[in-house]
Coordinates of C-alpha atoms in Angstrom, one line a residue:
M138 CA 31.1 -114.9 -228.8
P139 CA 27.9 -114.0 -230.5
R140 CA 27.9 -111.7 -234.0
M141 CA 25.7 -108.7 -233.6
T142 CA 24.9 -105.8 -236.1
F143 CA 26.0 -102.5 -234.4
A144 CA 22.4 -101.6 -233.4
Q145 CA 21.8 -105.2 -232.1
A146 CA 25.0 -104.8 -229.8
I147 CA 23.8 -101.4 -228.5
D148 CA 20.0 -102.6 -227.5
Y149 CA 21.5 -105.7 -226.2
A150 CA 24.1 -103.6 -223.6
L151 CA 20.8 -101.4 -222.7
G152 CA 18.5 -104.6 -222.1
E153 CA 21.0 -105.9 -220.0
A154 CA 21.2 -102.7 -218.0
M155 CA 17.8 -102.6 -217.6
A156 CA 17.4 -106.2 -216.9
R157 CA 20.1 -105.6 -214.0
D158 CA 18.7 -102.4 -212.7
E159 CA 15.1 -101.4 -212.7
R160 CA 16.1 -97.7 -212.5
V161 CA 17.2 -97.5 -216.0
V162 CA 14.4 -96.4 -218.6
T163 CA 14.1 -94.9 -221.9
F164 CA 12.1 -92.8 -223.6
G165 CA 11.9 -90.6 -226.8
E166 CA 9.9 -90.2 -230.5
D167 CA 9.1 -93.5 -232.1
V168 CA 10.9 -95.4 -229.2
T169 CA 8.2 -97.9 -228.6
M170 CA 8.7 -98.4 -232.5
L171 CA 12.8 -98.1 -232.7
R172 CA 13.1 -100.4 -229.2
R173 CA 10.3 -102.5 -229.7
D174 CA 11.8 -105.7 -228.3
L175 CA 12.4 -103.8 -225.3
H176 CA 9.1 -102.8 -225.2
V177 CA 7.7 -105.8 -225.2
R178 CA 10.4 -107.1 -222.8
F179 CA 10.1 -104.1 -220.2
G180 CA 7.0 -102.7 -220.9
P181 CA 5.6 -99.2 -221.7
R182 CA 6.6 -97.6 -217.9
R183 CA 10.4 -98.5 -218.6
V184 CA 10.1 -97.5 -222.7
R185 CA 8.0 -94.7 -223.0
Q186 CA 6.9 -92.9 -225.9
A187 CA 7.4 -89.2 -226.1
P188 CA 5.8 -86.5 -228.2
I189 CA 7.7 -84.6 -230.9
S190 CA 9.4 -82.1 -228.4
E191 CA 12.9 -82.7 -227.8
A192 CA 13.2 -80.0 -225.8
A193 CA 10.6 -81.3 -223.3
F194 CA 11.4 -84.6 -222.9
L195 CA 15.3 -84.0 -222.7
A196 CA 14.4 -81.6 -219.7
A197 CA 12.3 -84.6 -218.5
G198 CA 15.3 -87.0 -218.7
V199 CA 17.3 -84.4 -216.6
G200 CA 14.6 -84.2 -213.7
A201 CA 14.1 -87.9 -214.0
A202 CA 17.8 -88.7 -213.3
M203 CA 17.9 -86.3 -210.7
A204 CA 15.0 -88.0 -208.9
G205 CA 17.0 -91.0 -209.3
L206 CA 16.5 -92.8 -212.3
R207 CA 19.2 -94.0 -214.9
P208 CA 17.1 -92.4 -218.3
V209 CA 18.3 -93.3 -221.8
V210 CA 16.6 -90.4 -223.7
E211 CA 16.7 -90.9 -227.7
I212 CA 17.0 -87.5 -229.7
M213 CA 17.0 -89.3 -233.1
M214 CA 19.5 -87.4 -234.9
V215 CA 22.2 -85.2 -232.9
D216 CA 21.3 -82.5 -235.3
F217 CA 18.1 -82.1 -233.3
I218 CA 19.9 -81.4 -230.0
A219 CA 19.6 -77.7 -231.2
V220 CA 16.3 -77.4 -230.2
A221 CA 16.9 -79.4 -226.6
F222 CA 20.3 -77.6 -226.1
D223 CA 19.3 -75.8 -223.4
A224 CA 18.7 -78.9 -221.2
L225 CA 22.3 -80.1 -221.9
L226 CA 23.9 -76.7 -221.5
N227 CA 22.5 -75.0 -218.8
E228 CA 20.8 -77.6 -216.7
A229 CA 22.6 -81.3 -217.0
T230 CA 26.2 -80.2 -217.2
K231 CA 25.4 -77.6 -214.4
V232 CA 23.7 -79.5 -211.4
R233 CA 26.7 -81.1 -209.8
A234 CA 28.8 -77.7 -210.0
F235 CA 25.7 -75.6 -208.8
S236 CA 24.9 -77.8 -206.0
G237 CA 28.5 -78.4 -204.7
G238 CA 28.4 -81.9 -205.7
K239 CA 25.0 -82.9 -203.6
W240 CA 23.1 -83.6 -206.8
S241 CA 24.3 -85.1 -210.2
V242 CA 22.4 -86.1 -213.6
P243 CA 23.4 -89.7 -214.8
L244 CA 21.7 -89.0 -218.0
V245 CA 22.6 -90.4 -221.3
V246 CA 21.3 -88.7 -224.5
R247 CA 21.3 -91.4 -227.4
A248 CA 21.5 -89.9 -231.1
A249 CA 22.3 -90.9 -234.5
C250 CA 25.1 -88.8 -236.2
G251 CA 27.0 -88.6 -239.3
G252 CA 26.7 -88.8 -243.0
G253 CA 27.6 -90.6 -246.2
Y254 CA 24.2 -91.7 -247.3
G255 CA 22.7 -88.4 -249.0
D256 CA 20.8 -86.5 -246.4
G257 CA 22.4 -83.2 -246.6
G258 CA 23.8 -80.8 -244.1
Q259 CA 20.9 -80.4 -241.6
H260 CA 20.6 -84.6 -240.9
E261 CA 24.4 -85.6 -241.1
Q262 CA 26.5 -83.8 -238.9
C263 CA 28.4 -85.0 -236.2
L264 CA 28.6 -82.2 -233.6
W265 CA 30.9 -84.1 -231.3
G266 CA 33.2 -81.2 -231.0
L267 CA 30.4 -78.9 -230.1
L268 CA 28.8 -81.1 -227.5
S269 CA 32.5 -81.9 -225.8
G270 CA 32.9 -78.1 -225.1
M271 CA 31.0 -78.2 -222.1
P272 CA 32.2 -78.7 -218.9
G273 CA 30.7 -81.5 -217.1
I274 CA 29.7 -83.9 -220.2
A275 CA 31.1 -87.0 -221.9
V276 CA 30.7 -87.8 -225.3
V277 CA 31.3 -91.4 -226.7
V278 CA 31.7 -92.5 -230.3
P279 CA 32.0 -96.0 -231.0
S280 CA 33.3 -97.4 -234.4
N281 CA 32.2 -101.1 -233.7
P282 CA 29.5 -103.5 -232.2
A283 CA 31.5 -104.8 -229.0
D284 CA 32.7 -101.0 -228.2
A285 CA 29.3 -99.7 -228.9
A286 CA 27.9 -102.3 -226.3
G287 CA 30.7 -101.7 -223.7
L288 CA 30.3 -97.9 -224.2
M289 CA 26.5 -98.2 -223.5
L290 CA 26.9 -99.8 -220.4
S291 CA 29.9 -97.1 -219.3
A292 CA 27.5 -94.4 -220.3
I293 CA 24.3 -95.5 -218.1
E294 CA 26.8 -96.2 -215.1
H295 CA 28.2 -92.9 -215.5
E296 CA 27.5 -90.4 -212.8
D297 CA 27.3 -87.4 -215.0
P298 CA 25.8 -86.9 -218.5
V299 CA 26.9 -88.8 -221.4
V300 CA 26.1 -88.4 -225.0
F301 CA 26.3 -91.4 -226.7
L302 CA 26.4 -91.1 -230.8
E303 CA 26.2 -93.9 -233.3
H304 CA 27.0 -93.3 -236.6
K305 CA 24.2 -93.9 -239.0
L306 CA 26.5 -95.9 -241.7
L307 CA 27.2 -98.5 -238.8
S308 CA 23.6 -98.5 -237.4
D309 CA 21.6 -100.5 -240.2
Y310 CA 17.9 -99.6 -239.1
W311 CA 18.9 -95.9 -239.5
L312 CA 20.5 -96.2 -242.7
D313 CA 17.4 -98.2 -244.0
Y314 CA 14.9 -95.3 -242.6
L315 CA 17.3 -92.8 -243.9
G316 CA 19.6 -93.6 -246.5
R317 CA 17.7 -96.0 -248.5
G318 CA 13.9 -94.9 -247.8
G319 CA 12.9 -96.5 -251.2
R320 CA 15.7 -95.0 -253.1
K321 CA 17.7 -97.1 -255.5
T322 CA 20.1 -94.7 -257.0
V323 CA 22.5 -93.9 -253.9
D324 CA 25.4 -95.9 -252.9
F325 CA 26.8 -96.4 -249.6
D326 CA 30.4 -97.2 -248.3
V327 CA 29.5 -99.3 -244.8
P328 CA 32.7 -100.7 -243.4
R329 CA 31.7 -104.2 -242.8
E330 CA 34.1 -104.6 -239.3
G331 CA 32.0 -101.7 -238.0
A332 CA 28.5 -102.8 -239.0
E333 CA 28.8 -106.1 -237.6
G334 CA 31.2 -108.4 -235.3
E335 CA 31.6 -110.4 -232.1
V336 CA 29.9 -109.2 -229.0
A337 CA 30.9 -110.6 -225.3
S338 CA 28.1 -112.2 -223.7
P339 CA 27.5 -110.9 -221.5
P340 CA 28.8 -107.4 -222.8
E341 CA 32.0 -105.9 -221.3
A342 CA 32.0 -102.2 -220.1
V343 CA 34.6 -99.9 -222.1
P344 CA 35.8 -97.3 -219.9
I345 CA 35.0 -93.9 -220.8
G346 CA 37.8 -91.9 -222.2
R347 CA 40.3 -94.8 -222.9
A348 CA 41.5 -95.1 -226.8
R349 CA 42.2 -98.0 -228.4
L350 CA 45.3 -99.1 -230.4
V351 CA 44.0 -100.4 -233.7
R352 CA 47.0 -101.2 -235.4
E353 CA 51.1 -100.5 -234.6
G354 CA 53.2 -98.3 -237.0
R355 CA 56.4 -96.3 -237.3
D356 CA 55.9 -93.5 -239.5
L357 CA 53.0 -91.8 -238.7
S358 CA 49.9 -92.1 -236.5
L359 CA 46.2 -91.9 -237.8
V360 CA 43.8 -90.8 -235.2
S361 CA 40.3 -91.2 -235.4
L362 CA 36.9 -92.7 -234.4
G363 CA 33.6 -94.1 -235.9
V364 CA 33.1 -94.3 -239.4
S365 CA 36.4 -92.5 -240.1
L366 CA 38.4 -94.9 -238.3
H367 CA 37.4 -97.7 -240.6
R368 CA 38.5 -95.4 -243.5
C369 CA 42.0 -95.0 -241.6
V370 CA 42.3 -98.5 -241.7
E371 CA 41.7 -98.8 -245.4
A372 CA 43.8 -96.1 -246.0
A373 CA 47.0 -97.6 -243.9
R374 CA 46.9 -100.9 -246.1
S375 CA 47.5 -98.8 -249.4
L376 CA 50.1 -96.6 -247.5
A377 CA 51.7 -99.8 -246.4
E378 CA 52.2 -101.0 -250.0
R379 CA 53.9 -97.5 -250.8
G380 CA 56.3 -98.2 -247.4
I381 CA 54.7 -96.0 -244.9
S382 CA 53.8 -97.9 -241.6
A383 CA 50.7 -96.2 -240.2
E384 CA 49.9 -96.3 -236.7
I385 CA 45.8 -96.2 -235.7
I386 CA 44.3 -95.1 -232.6
D387 CA 40.6 -95.4 -232.2
L388 CA 39.8 -92.4 -229.7
R389 CA 36.1 -94.3 -228.7
S390 CA 35.3 -91.2 -226.6
A391 CA 35.9 -87.4 -227.8
C392 CA 35.3 -86.5 -224.5
P393 CA 37.4 -86.8 -222.2
L394 CA 40.4 -87.8 -224.5
D395 CA 43.0 -90.2 -223.9
V396 CA 46.0 -87.7 -223.1
E397 CA 48.0 -90.6 -222.3
A398 CA 47.4 -92.8 -225.3
L399 CA 47.5 -89.6 -227.9
A400 CA 51.0 -88.6 -226.1
A401 CA 52.3 -92.3 -226.5
T402 CA 51.3 -92.6 -230.1
A403 CA 52.8 -89.2 -230.8
R404 CA 56.1 -89.9 -229.3
R405 CA 56.4 -93.3 -231.2
T406 CA 55.8 -92.1 -234.6
G407 CA 56.5 -88.3 -234.3
R408 CA 53.9 -87.3 -236.9
V409 CA 50.0 -87.4 -236.1
L410 CA 46.9 -86.9 -238.7
V411 CA 43.7 -86.5 -237.2
V412 CA 41.0 -87.7 -239.5
D413 CA 37.4 -86.3 -238.0
E414 CA 34.3 -86.2 -239.7
D415 CA 33.1 -83.5 -237.4
Y416 CA 33.5 -79.4 -238.5
F417 CA 37.6 -78.4 -239.2
A418 CA 37.6 -75.1 -236.8
Y419 CA 37.1 -75.1 -232.8
G420 CA 36.6 -79.0 -232.7
L421 CA 38.0 -82.2 -231.7
S422 CA 41.5 -82.2 -234.0
G423 CA 42.2 -78.7 -232.9
E424 CA 41.8 -80.0 -229.3
V425 CA 44.1 -83.0 -230.0
A426 CA 46.8 -80.9 -231.3
A427 CA 46.7 -78.6 -227.9
L428 CA 46.7 -81.6 -225.8
L429 CA 49.8 -82.8 -227.1
A430 CA 51.5 -79.4 -227.3
E431 CA 50.6 -79.0 -223.4
A432 CA 51.9 -82.4 -222.9
G433 CA 55.3 -81.5 -224.3
V434 CA 55.6 -83.5 -227.5
K435 CA 56.8 -82.8 -230.2
A436 CA 55.0 -84.2 -233.7
D437 CA 54.5 -82.9 -236.9
F438 CA 50.6 -82.4 -237.0
A439 CA 47.8 -82.5 -239.9
R440 CA 44.2 -82.8 -239.9
L441 CA 41.5 -83.8 -242.5
C442 CA 38.0 -82.7 -241.4
T443 CA 34.4 -81.5 -242.7
R444 CA 35.1 -78.1 -243.7
E445 CA 31.9 -76.8 -244.9
V446 CA 28.1 -77.8 -245.0
V447 CA 27.2 -81.2 -246.2
P448 CA 25.9 -81.3 -249.4
Y449 CA 23.0 -83.2 -250.5
D450 CA 24.6 -84.7 -253.7
R451 CA 26.3 -87.7 -252.9
R452 CA 29.6 -87.1 -255.2
R453 CA 30.0 -83.8 -253.9
E454 CA 29.2 -85.2 -250.3
D455 CA 32.0 -87.7 -250.6
E456 CA 34.1 -85.0 -251.7
T457 CA 33.2 -83.1 -248.5
L458 CA 33.5 -85.9 -245.8
P459 CA 37.1 -87.3 -245.2
G460 CA 37.5 -90.5 -247.2
V461 CA 40.0 -93.1 -247.7
R462 CA 42.0 -91.3 -250.7
G463 CA 42.1 -88.0 -248.8
I464 CA 43.7 -89.5 -245.7
E465 CA 46.3 -91.2 -248.2
E466 CA 47.3 -87.8 -249.6
A467 CA 47.3 -86.0 -246.1
A468 CA 49.7 -88.6 -245.0
L469 CA 52.1 -88.4 -247.8
R470 CA 52.0 -85.0 -247.2
L471 CA 52.9 -85.1 -243.8
C472 CA 55.2 -87.6 -244.2
G473 CA 56.8 -86.1 -247.3

């Protein structure tokens, strides 16, 4: 299988989908630059530049989906979804219910997310918990190139709105634009296995809502997604040296969650630690706890999340976001 970067894998899958189905189009700010290979390959009618108005072009994406297209709308950073939220909250996610199932909105919203590169709390949020709270939506967060390609295929084929989130530490072009940007004083901890890897040719679809068992263990389960998944893998190696066997689950989708996989790992180990780069309160980690309780699973539970506004200062930023040392400490407390 060919090796690709995380970003190449997403565009590879998008290109395959566009080649198979002429209804697949993509548009957004600077998209003719960001997706220049697709622009050359498919032309300006299917790779369309949009003005700087997320509210307008996301609403246009909803209309295009209702009219029969399969649009992939780029919002650049998920933080910007705030100015276009109405199109998701009150339009895209409501159409199927309000029409009695006669209409659907097969729309993909593609956006970069996450921190760890010194850009502050208005550009480094994850927000998958906020987005997942809306009925009628799916939210996917791949952690490696193969899953990124597979989830993009599934998102495009999905009959309802999907938010596709790519972490900026994994997508090298976002890190170049936003993280480096001429700066020589900022260091990044990029997970190698997430930033580059093998991708099937043609890419294989990854079902939305299905988690992946990354590593088997017996003492506790580390449940995560995106870049934090790789922090868990690194922490598990260190915990193994202390005699603690950690199982790792990659959620891959923040919504819907794979309840069966969550319940199975919790029953195997009896302890669950959710590592979530998104906010602590009213989010993914609390949803995991609620689903386990509703499933009747008895397990000790803890969570490591972002509890405050992400600071610009890189040292304080690393102390705010879930990291390897924090995961180790939380795991030791849970197992203590």
